[in-house]
Tab-separated table of C-alpha atoms in Angstrom:
chain	number	residue	atom	x	y	z
A	1	MET	CA	15.602	-15.908	-0.732
A	2	GLN	CA	12.486	-18.056	-0.521
A	3	ARG	CA	10.526	-15.473	-2.558
A	4	VAL	CA	13.111	-15.645	-5.343
A	5	ALA	CA	13.041	-19.425	-5.279
A	6	ASP	CA	9.198	-19.388	-5.486
A	7	ALA	CA	9.345	-16.938	-8.395
A	8	ARG	CA	11.775	-19.176	-10.305
A	9	THR	CA	9.293	-22.066	-10.078
A	10	VAL	CA	6.861	-19.908	-12.067
A	11	LYS	CA	9.362	-18.680	-14.682
A	12	ALA	CA	13.029	-19.407	-15.151
A	13	TYR	CA	14.090	-15.851	-15.904
A	14	GLY	CA	13.492	-12.525	-14.220
A	15	ALA	CA	12.825	-13.855	-10.689
A	16	VAL	CA	15.214	-11.436	-9.002
A	17	THR	CA	13.736	-8.432	-10.874
A	18	THR	CA	10.192	-9.566	-10.070
A	19	VAL	CA	10.906	-9.934	-6.312
A	20	ALA	CA	12.796	-6.585	-6.287
A	21	ARG	CA	9.774	-4.816	-7.760
A	22	GLN	CA	7.425	-6.461	-5.261
A	23	LEU	CA	9.626	-5.262	-2.343
A	24	ASN	CA	10.337	-1.866	-3.932
A	25	LEU	CA	14.086	-2.562	-3.886
A	26	ASP	CA	16.997	-2.125	-6.254
A	27	PRO	CA	17.331	-5.388	-8.302
A	28	ARG	CA	21.132	-5.195	-7.899
A	29	LEU	CA	20.709	-5.257	-4.124
A	30	VAL	CA	18.468	-8.337	-4.284
A	31	GLN	CA	20.855	-10.034	-6.675
A	32	LYS	CA	23.703	-9.419	-4.216
A	33	TRP	CA	21.701	-11.071	-1.416
A	34	VAL	CA	20.900	-14.079	-3.592
A	35	THR	CA	24.495	-14.476	-4.664
A	36	LYS	CA	25.799	-14.247	-1.087
A	37	ALA	CA	23.064	-16.612	0.258
A	38	THR	CA	23.705	-19.267	-2.412
A	39	ALA	CA	27.513	-19.105	-2.349
A	40	PRO	CA	29.251	-21.690	-0.161
A	41	PRO	CA	30.443	-20.156	3.105
A	42	GLN	CA	34.131	-19.334	3.276
A	43	PRO	CA	36.069	-20.915	6.161
A	44	ASP	CA	37.639	-17.588	7.212
A	45	ARG	CA	34.430	-15.504	7.012
A	46	PRO	CA	31.100	-16.002	8.782
A	47	ALA	CA	28.144	-16.748	6.533
A	48	ALA	CA	25.550	-15.257	8.821
A	49	ASN	CA	24.212	-11.668	8.376
A	50	SER	CA	25.712	-11.533	4.881
A	51	TRP	CA	22.988	-9.279	3.377
A	52	GLU	CA	23.568	-5.640	2.421
A	53	THR	CA	22.866	-3.436	5.394
A	54	TYR	CA	23.825	0.034	4.255
A	55	LEU	CA	21.092	2.700	4.406
A	56	PRO	CA	20.395	5.291	1.736
A	57	ALA	CA	23.296	7.769	1.527
A	58	GLY	CA	23.204	11.035	3.437
A	59	LEU	CA	20.810	10.016	6.224
A	60	LEU	CA	23.268	9.038	8.965
A	61	HIS	CA	25.139	11.778	10.888
A	62	CYS	CA	27.493	11.614	13.856
A	63	THR	CA	26.302	13.230	17.053
A	64	PHE	CA	29.834	14.367	17.872
A	65	CYS	CA	31.240	15.879	14.664
A	66	HIS	CA	27.792	16.430	13.028
A	67	GLN	CA	29.160	15.090	9.727
A	68	PRO	CA	27.585	12.406	7.497
A	69	MET	CA	28.798	8.897	8.276
A	70	THR	CA	30.377	6.874	5.449
A	71	HIS	CA	30.671	3.182	4.648
A	72	ALA	CA	33.426	1.257	6.346
A	73	GLU	CA	34.407	-2.388	7.107
A	74	LEU	CA	34.776	-3.883	10.515
A	75	GLN	CA	37.770	-6.080	11.356
A	76	ASP	CA	35.783	-9.250	10.655
A	77	SER	CA	34.782	-7.915	7.177
A	78	ARG	CA	31.241	-7.037	8.298
A	79	GLN	CA	29.808	-3.768	7.086
A	80	GLY	CA	29.975	-0.652	9.186
A	81	TYR	CA	29.849	3.142	9.442
A	82	GLN	CA	32.602	5.594	10.290
A	83	CYS	CA	32.779	9.378	10.565
A	84	GLN	CA	34.571	11.274	7.821
A	85	ALA	CA	36.642	12.988	10.484
A	86	SER	CA	37.439	9.618	12.106
A	87	CYS	CA	36.274	10.882	15.487
A	88	ARG	CA	35.428	7.331	16.527
A	89	PRO	CA	37.953	4.706	17.568
A	90	ARG	CA	36.231	2.035	15.425
A	91	PRO	CA	33.371	1.800	12.940
A	92	LEU	CA	29.804	0.990	14.149
A	93	ASP	CA	28.050	-2.191	13.001
A	94	ALA	CA	25.785	-1.384	10.046
A	95	ALA	CA	23.611	-4.448	10.590
A	96	ALA	CA	22.755	-3.398	14.125
A	97	ILE	CA	21.946	0.134	12.998
A	98	ALA	CA	19.707	-1.100	10.174
A	99	ASP	CA	17.907	-3.471	12.549
A	100	THR	CA	17.138	-0.673	15.033
A	101	ILE	CA	15.919	1.686	12.348
A	102	GLY	CA	13.901	-0.988	10.549
A	103	ARG	CA	12.091	-1.924	13.728
A	104	ALA	CA	11.197	1.721	14.351
A	105	ILE	CA	9.780	2.056	10.817
A	106	LEU	CA	7.760	-1.126	11.172
A	107	ARG	CA	6.373	0.084	14.498
A	108	HIS	CA	5.563	3.710	13.559
A	109	THR	CA	5.053	3.842	9.771
A	110	PRO	CA	4.343	0.291	8.478
A	111	ARG	CA	2.111	1.691	5.664
A	112	ILE	CA	5.155	2.795	3.622
A	113	ILE	CA	6.372	-0.808	3.279
A	114	PRO	CA	5.139	-2.509	0.055
A	115	ALA	CA	2.767	-5.334	0.922
A	116	THR	CA	4.088	-8.901	0.784
A	117	SER	CA	2.727	-12.281	1.719
A	118	THR	CA	5.368	-12.670	4.502
A	119	PRO	CA	6.401	-10.312	7.327
A	120	THR	CA	8.985	-7.754	6.350
A	121	PRO	CA	12.271	-8.171	8.234
A	122	PRO	CA	13.712	-5.009	9.882
A	123	HIS	CA	16.730	-4.775	7.523
A	124	LEU	CA	14.379	-4.586	4.534
A	125	ALA	CA	12.188	-2.012	6.226
A	126	ALA	CA	15.319	0.098	6.859
A	127	THR	CA	15.887	0.492	3.111
A	128	HIS	CA	12.810	2.735	3.054
A	129	ALA	CA	14.194	5.039	5.764
A	130	HIS	CA	14.696	7.968	3.398
A	131	ARG	CA	10.954	8.079	2.718
A	132	VAL	CA	9.966	8.979	6.299
A	133	LEU	CA	13.197	10.061	8.019
A	134	ALA	CA	14.912	13.396	7.491
A	135	ARG	CA	17.969	12.585	9.599
A	136	ILE	CA	19.407	9.736	11.671
A	137	THR	CA	21.890	10.760	14.370
A	138	ILE	CA	24.201	8.079	15.753
A	139	GLY	CA	25.722	8.361	19.245
A	140	THR	CA	28.320	6.276	20.978
A	141	THR	CA	26.935	2.842	20.111
A	142	SER	CA	24.796	1.312	17.402
A	143	ALA	CA	21.814	1.393	19.722
A	144	ASP	CA	22.274	5.098	20.538
A	145	ILE	CA	20.147	6.482	17.717
A	146	ARG	CA	17.976	9.536	17.364
A	147	LEU	CA	15.465	9.631	14.542
A	148	THR	CA	14.195	12.867	12.993
A	149	TRP	CA	10.947	12.133	11.202
A	150	ARG	CA	9.752	14.123	8.255
A	151	ALA	CA	7.016	16.485	9.471
A	152	ALA	CA	5.399	16.645	6.036
A	153	PRO	CA	6.147	15.411	2.524
A	154	LEU	CA	8.737	17.389	0.624
A	155	THR	CA	7.060	19.824	-1.783
A	156	GLY	CA	8.182	22.478	-4.215
A	157	PRO	CA	8.010	23.131	-8.003
A	158	GLY	CA	10.770	20.702	-8.880
A	159	VAL	CA	9.640	18.006	-6.466
A	160	ASP	CA	6.002	18.296	-7.461
A	161	THR	CA	6.901	18.058	-11.139
A	162	LYS	CA	8.869	14.850	-10.561
A	163	ARG	CA	6.043	13.382	-8.487
A	164	ALA	CA	3.494	14.287	-11.159
A	165	GLN	CA	5.637	12.610	-13.816
A	166	ALA	CA	5.937	9.488	-11.667
A	167	VAL	CA	2.175	9.304	-11.091
A	168	ALA	CA	1.516	9.787	-14.835
A	169	SER	CA	3.998	7.016	-15.662
A	170	ALA	CA	2.419	4.751	-13.060
A	171	ARG	CA	-1.040	5.300	-14.545
A	172	HIS	CA	0.339	4.420	-17.970
A	173	LEU	CA	1.966	1.229	-16.645
A	174	ALA	CA	-0.852	0.184	-14.337
A	175	LEU	CA	-2.394	-2.322	-16.702
A	176	ASP	CA	0.685	-3.921	-18.247
A	177	ASP	CA	3.229	-3.665	-15.424
A	178	PRO	CA	1.387	-3.096	-12.099
A	179	LEU	CA	4.439	-3.947	-9.962
A	180	ARG	CA	6.543	-1.253	-11.618
A	181	ALA	CA	3.600	1.181	-11.313
A	182	LEU	CA	3.397	0.293	-7.645
A	183	ARG	CA	7.059	1.167	-7.159
A	184	LEU	CA	6.623	4.546	-8.931
A	185	LEU	CA	3.691	5.381	-6.711
A	186	HIS	CA	5.529	4.482	-3.544
A	187	ASP	CA	8.359	6.761	-4.708
A	188	SER	CA	5.981	9.594	-5.515
A	189	LEU	CA	4.466	9.298	-2.021
A	190	THR	CA	7.876	9.422	-0.314
A	191	GLY	CA	7.469	10.952	3.179
A	192	THR	CA	3.692	10.812	3.034
A	193	ASP	CA	1.888	9.174	5.950
A	194	PRO	CA	-1.711	8.616	4.865
A	195	ALA	CA	-2.884	8.872	8.455
A	196	THR	CA	-1.583	12.413	9.016
A	197	ALA	CA	-0.743	13.933	5.589
A	198	PRO	CA	-2.592	17.166	4.675
A	199	ALA	CA	-4.863	17.282	1.679
A	200	HIS	CA	-2.913	17.612	-1.585
A	201	PRO	CA	-4.298	17.026	-5.113
A	202	LEU	CA	-1.231	15.189	-6.381
A	203	PHE	CA	-0.979	12.965	-3.294
A	204	ALA	CA	-4.688	12.236	-3.447
A	205	ASP	CA	-4.392	11.151	-7.064
A	206	ALA	CA	-1.374	8.976	-6.308
A	207	ALA	CA	-3.010	7.456	-3.192
A	208	ALA	CA	-6.129	6.522	-5.121
A	209	LEU	CA	-4.155	4.843	-7.901
A	210	LEU	CA	-1.979	3.074	-5.354
A	211	ALA	CA	-5.070	1.775	-3.549
A	212	GLU	CA	-6.552	0.533	-6.823
A	213	LEU	CA	-3.324	-1.376	-7.630
A	214	GLN	CA	-3.086	-2.858	-4.131
A	215	LEU	CA	-6.662	-4.089	-4.473
A	216	ARG	CA	-5.877	-5.651	-7.812
A	217	LEU	CA	-2.770	-7.358	-6.441
A	218	GLY	CA	-4.689	-8.743	-3.435
A	219	TYR	CA	-3.647	-6.426	-0.590
A	220	PRO	CA	-6.914	-4.847	0.560
A	221	SER	CA	-5.706	-4.071	4.085
A	222	ASP	CA	-2.884	-1.960	2.689
A	223	ALA	CA	-5.302	-0.283	0.263
A	224	ILE	CA	-7.577	0.918	3.060
A	225	ALA	CA	-5.049	3.502	4.368
A	226	TRP	CA	-4.420	5.051	0.946
A	227	ALA	CA	-8.121	4.934	-0.053
A	228	THR	CA	-9.024	6.629	3.226
A	229	TYR	CA	-6.526	9.390	2.568
A	230	ALA	CA	-7.646	9.805	-1.012
A	231	HIS	CA	-11.267	10.174	0.094
A	232	ARG	CA	-10.544	12.551	2.959
A	233	SER	CA	-8.210	14.643	0.800
A	234	THR	CA	-10.610	14.977	-2.149
A	235	VAL	CA	-13.472	15.947	0.129
A	236	GLN	CA	-11.351	18.749	1.658
A	237	LEU	CA	-10.106	19.892	-1.718
A	238	HIS	CA	-13.468	19.870	-3.459
A	239	SER	CA	-16.751	18.836	-1.736
A	240	PRO	CA	-18.362	15.590	-0.553
A	241	THR	CA	-20.484	15.375	-3.723
A	242	HIS	CA	-17.746	16.306	-6.219
A	243	SER	CA	-17.196	13.628	-8.862
A	244	ARG	CA	-13.644	12.920	-7.630
A	245	SER	CA	-14.836	12.642	-4.054
A	246	LEU	CA	-17.519	10.156	-5.102
A	247	GLN	CA	-14.974	8.084	-6.972
A	248	ALA	CA	-12.709	8.100	-3.871
A	249	LEU	CA	-15.646	7.189	-1.631
A	250	ARG	CA	-16.463	4.201	-3.813
A	251	LEU	CA	-12.834	3.071	-3.725
A	252	HIS	CA	-12.880	3.484	0.080
A	253	ALA	CA	-15.962	1.270	0.321
A	254	VAL	CA	-14.553	-1.399	-1.994
A	255	ALA	CA	-11.292	-1.550	0.004
A	256	HIS	CA	-13.163	-2.155	3.259
A	257	ARG	CA	-15.401	-4.800	1.696
A	258	ARG	CA	-12.425	-6.643	0.167
A	259	ALA	CA	-10.743	-6.605	3.548
A	260	GLY	CA	-13.790	-8.135	5.178
A	261	HIS	CA	-14.833	-4.976	7.071
A	262	HIS	CA	-18.435	-5.355	6.020
A	263	GLN	CA	-20.016	-3.062	8.564
A	264	ARG	CA	-17.744	-0.160	7.577
A	265	ALA	CA	-18.275	-0.961	3.921
A	266	TYR	CA	-22.038	-0.888	4.412
A	267	HIS	CA	-22.020	2.605	5.902
A	268	LEU	CA	-19.718	3.876	3.104
A	269	TYR	CA	-21.911	2.404	0.379
A	270	ARG	CA	-24.957	3.914	2.059
A	271	GLN	CA	-23.233	7.294	2.098
A	272	LEU	CA	-22.263	6.941	-1.579
A	273	GLY	CA	-25.848	5.994	-2.501
A	274	GLU	CA	-27.255	9.038	-0.733
A	275	HIS	CA	-24.770	11.375	-2.503
A	276	LEU	CA	-25.572	9.847	-5.902
A	277	VAL	CA	-29.322	10.244	-5.329
A	278	THR	CA	-28.605	13.976	-4.837
A	279	THR	CA	-26.168	14.433	-7.711
A	280	ASN	CA	-27.264	11.889	-10.331
A	281	GLY	CA	-30.838	11.190	-9.369
A	282	PRO	CA	-32.539	8.153	-7.759
A	283	HIS	CA	-32.898	6.255	-11.047
A	284	ALA	CA	-29.378	6.837	-12.424
A	285	GLN	CA	-27.423	3.731	-13.390
A	286	ARG	CA	-24.597	4.580	-10.926
A	287	THR	CA	-27.104	5.122	-8.107
A	288	LEU	CA	-28.762	1.773	-8.725
A	289	ALA	CA	-25.447	-0.037	-9.077
A	290	THR	CA	-24.505	1.343	-5.647
A	291	HIS	CA	-27.791	0.134	-4.147
A	292	ALA	CA	-27.026	-3.289	-5.577
A	293	ALA	CA	-23.564	-3.265	-4.008
A	294	THR	CA	-25.112	-2.194	-0.718
A	295	ALA	CA	-27.421	-5.218	-0.951
A	296	LEU	CA	-24.423	-7.519	-1.423
A	297	VAL	CA	-22.774	-6.098	1.662
A	298	LEU	CA	-25.954	-6.625	3.611
A	299	HIS	CA	-25.748	-10.280	2.586
A	300	ASP	CA	-22.056	-10.385	3.703
A	301	LEU	CA	-23.268	-9.160	7.101
A	302	GLY	CA	-25.802	-11.936	7.291
A	303	HIS	CA	-28.921	-9.834	6.658
A	304	CYS	CA	-29.984	-11.932	3.709
A	305	GLN	CA	-33.687	-11.028	3.846
A	306	ALA	CA	-32.943	-7.284	3.768
A	307	ALA	CA	-30.366	-7.920	1.052
A	308	ARG	CA	-32.846	-9.814	-1.121
A	309	THR	CA	-35.517	-7.177	-0.716
A	310	LEU	CA	-33.197	-4.291	-1.629
A	311	LEU	CA	-31.666	-6.131	-4.536
A	312	ALA	CA	-35.055	-7.214	-5.911
A	313	ASP	CA	-36.362	-3.646	-5.723
A	314	THR	CA	-33.174	-2.343	-7.371
A	315	ILE	CA	-33.499	-4.869	-10.225
A	316	THR	CA	-37.105	-3.834	-10.823
A	317	THR	CA	-36.151	-0.163	-11.032
A	318	HIS	CA	-33.086	-0.846	-13.079
A	319	ARG	CA	-35.037	-2.890	-15.648
A	320	ARG	CA	-37.666	-0.140	-15.920
A	321	HIS	CA	-35.273	2.756	-16.403
A	322	HIS	CA	-32.363	0.991	-18.159
A	323	PRO	CA	-33.892	-1.732	-20.306
A	324	ASP	CA	-31.430	-4.143	-21.900
A	325	HIS	CA	-28.548	-2.830	-19.780
A	326	PRO	CA	-26.167	-5.753	-18.983
A	327	ALA	CA	-26.034	-4.809	-15.278
A	328	THR	CA	-29.595	-6.071	-14.840
A	329	ALA	CA	-28.515	-9.609	-15.670
A	330	ARG	CA	-25.541	-9.372	-13.265
A	331	MET	CA	-27.836	-8.129	-10.466
A	332	THR	CA	-30.236	-11.002	-11.153
A	333	GLN	CA	-27.339	-13.499	-10.941
A	334	HIS	CA	-26.407	-12.072	-7.536
A	335	LEU	CA	-29.990	-12.353	-6.323
A	336	THR	CA	-30.131	-15.977	-7.465
A	337	ARG	CA	-26.871	-16.673	-5.631
A	338	ILE	CA	-28.339	-15.169	-2.429
A	339	TRP	CA	-31.477	-17.266	-2.762
A	340	ASN	CA	-29.423	-20.410	-3.301
A	341	ASP	CA	-27.234	-19.573	-0.314
A	342	CYS	CA	-30.311	-19.178	1.877
A	343	ALA	CA	-31.685	-22.481	0.615
A	344	THR	CA	-28.398	-24.249	1.289
A	345	LYS	CA	-28.286	-22.896	4.826
A	346	GLY	CA	-31.913	-23.789	5.485
A	347	HIS	CA	-33.112	-20.218	6.055
A	348	HIS	CA	-36.888	-19.630	6.261
A	349	HIS	CA	-37.746	-15.996	5.570
A	350	GLN	CA	-41.109	-14.284	5.398
A	351	ASP	CA	-40.439	-12.507	2.110
A	352	THR	CA	-41.225	-14.007	-1.276
């Protein structure tokens, strides 16, 4: 509710839709929560736990009759689940089930949850259950739950076609509507755990685009997992020096640097520079741009003397082989900033 209130301070209309897209949820569901939270509590009905707690249809099954469980209401008007064959004496509490499942998702597969500035509550995490769970089996009580995780993402001609269309749409929307693009990419990566998923060209493409959007929206820690998968997958599908692999490697390095993992970023930039020397040549613009980025990471690590030396050499080479290229001016500005930083901190280096 606080996120909706904050969004309304920015613009009067569309706050519910904006928050729904950020959380990858149905706007109607968010509107229902807002309506219930802002309505005055009724004297004959408790106001607590008034949010929607039903999980995606078809996931829950009864351990006794093996049939899907359907929506039902408890005696106090709370939401619940009951077997179609009515093999249970009373419905089970939907809120308790959602809480248990949401906590399991947050513990085992937190990467599938869209990034937000506040911790995701379990009942929100449970709305993503269909992305990583193939089946949820309910026993005698709401806590007696067995989860069947998806071993691998669902694939097939029809599924792959839909995923490809979602990725293409997300790429088209990335500039003008990044939040909607983010939702499409999360949907296209349903069931995909970036830590364990096998190499797949469509998933690698979607993961790279998702990481780019997460970086743009200010979530570098979430981008690392998808950038890592995109890099690993493209290397397996092509080769370490293939153009797509090099693009994924650069994205991987950028994600770590944005997240403050400067040591890891340094090694990735060094690796990228070595590959570009082999494929593009030591004086190519991309190679020199990577050397400049490596120098900036060295400065982030506190090695300002080494950073200044590398950046100065790179500027000299860049000016010689790419005269009048605008990147030379940007590199020079970075070098000036490093010099000023050293002067401000009172550093005394031996280089000139």
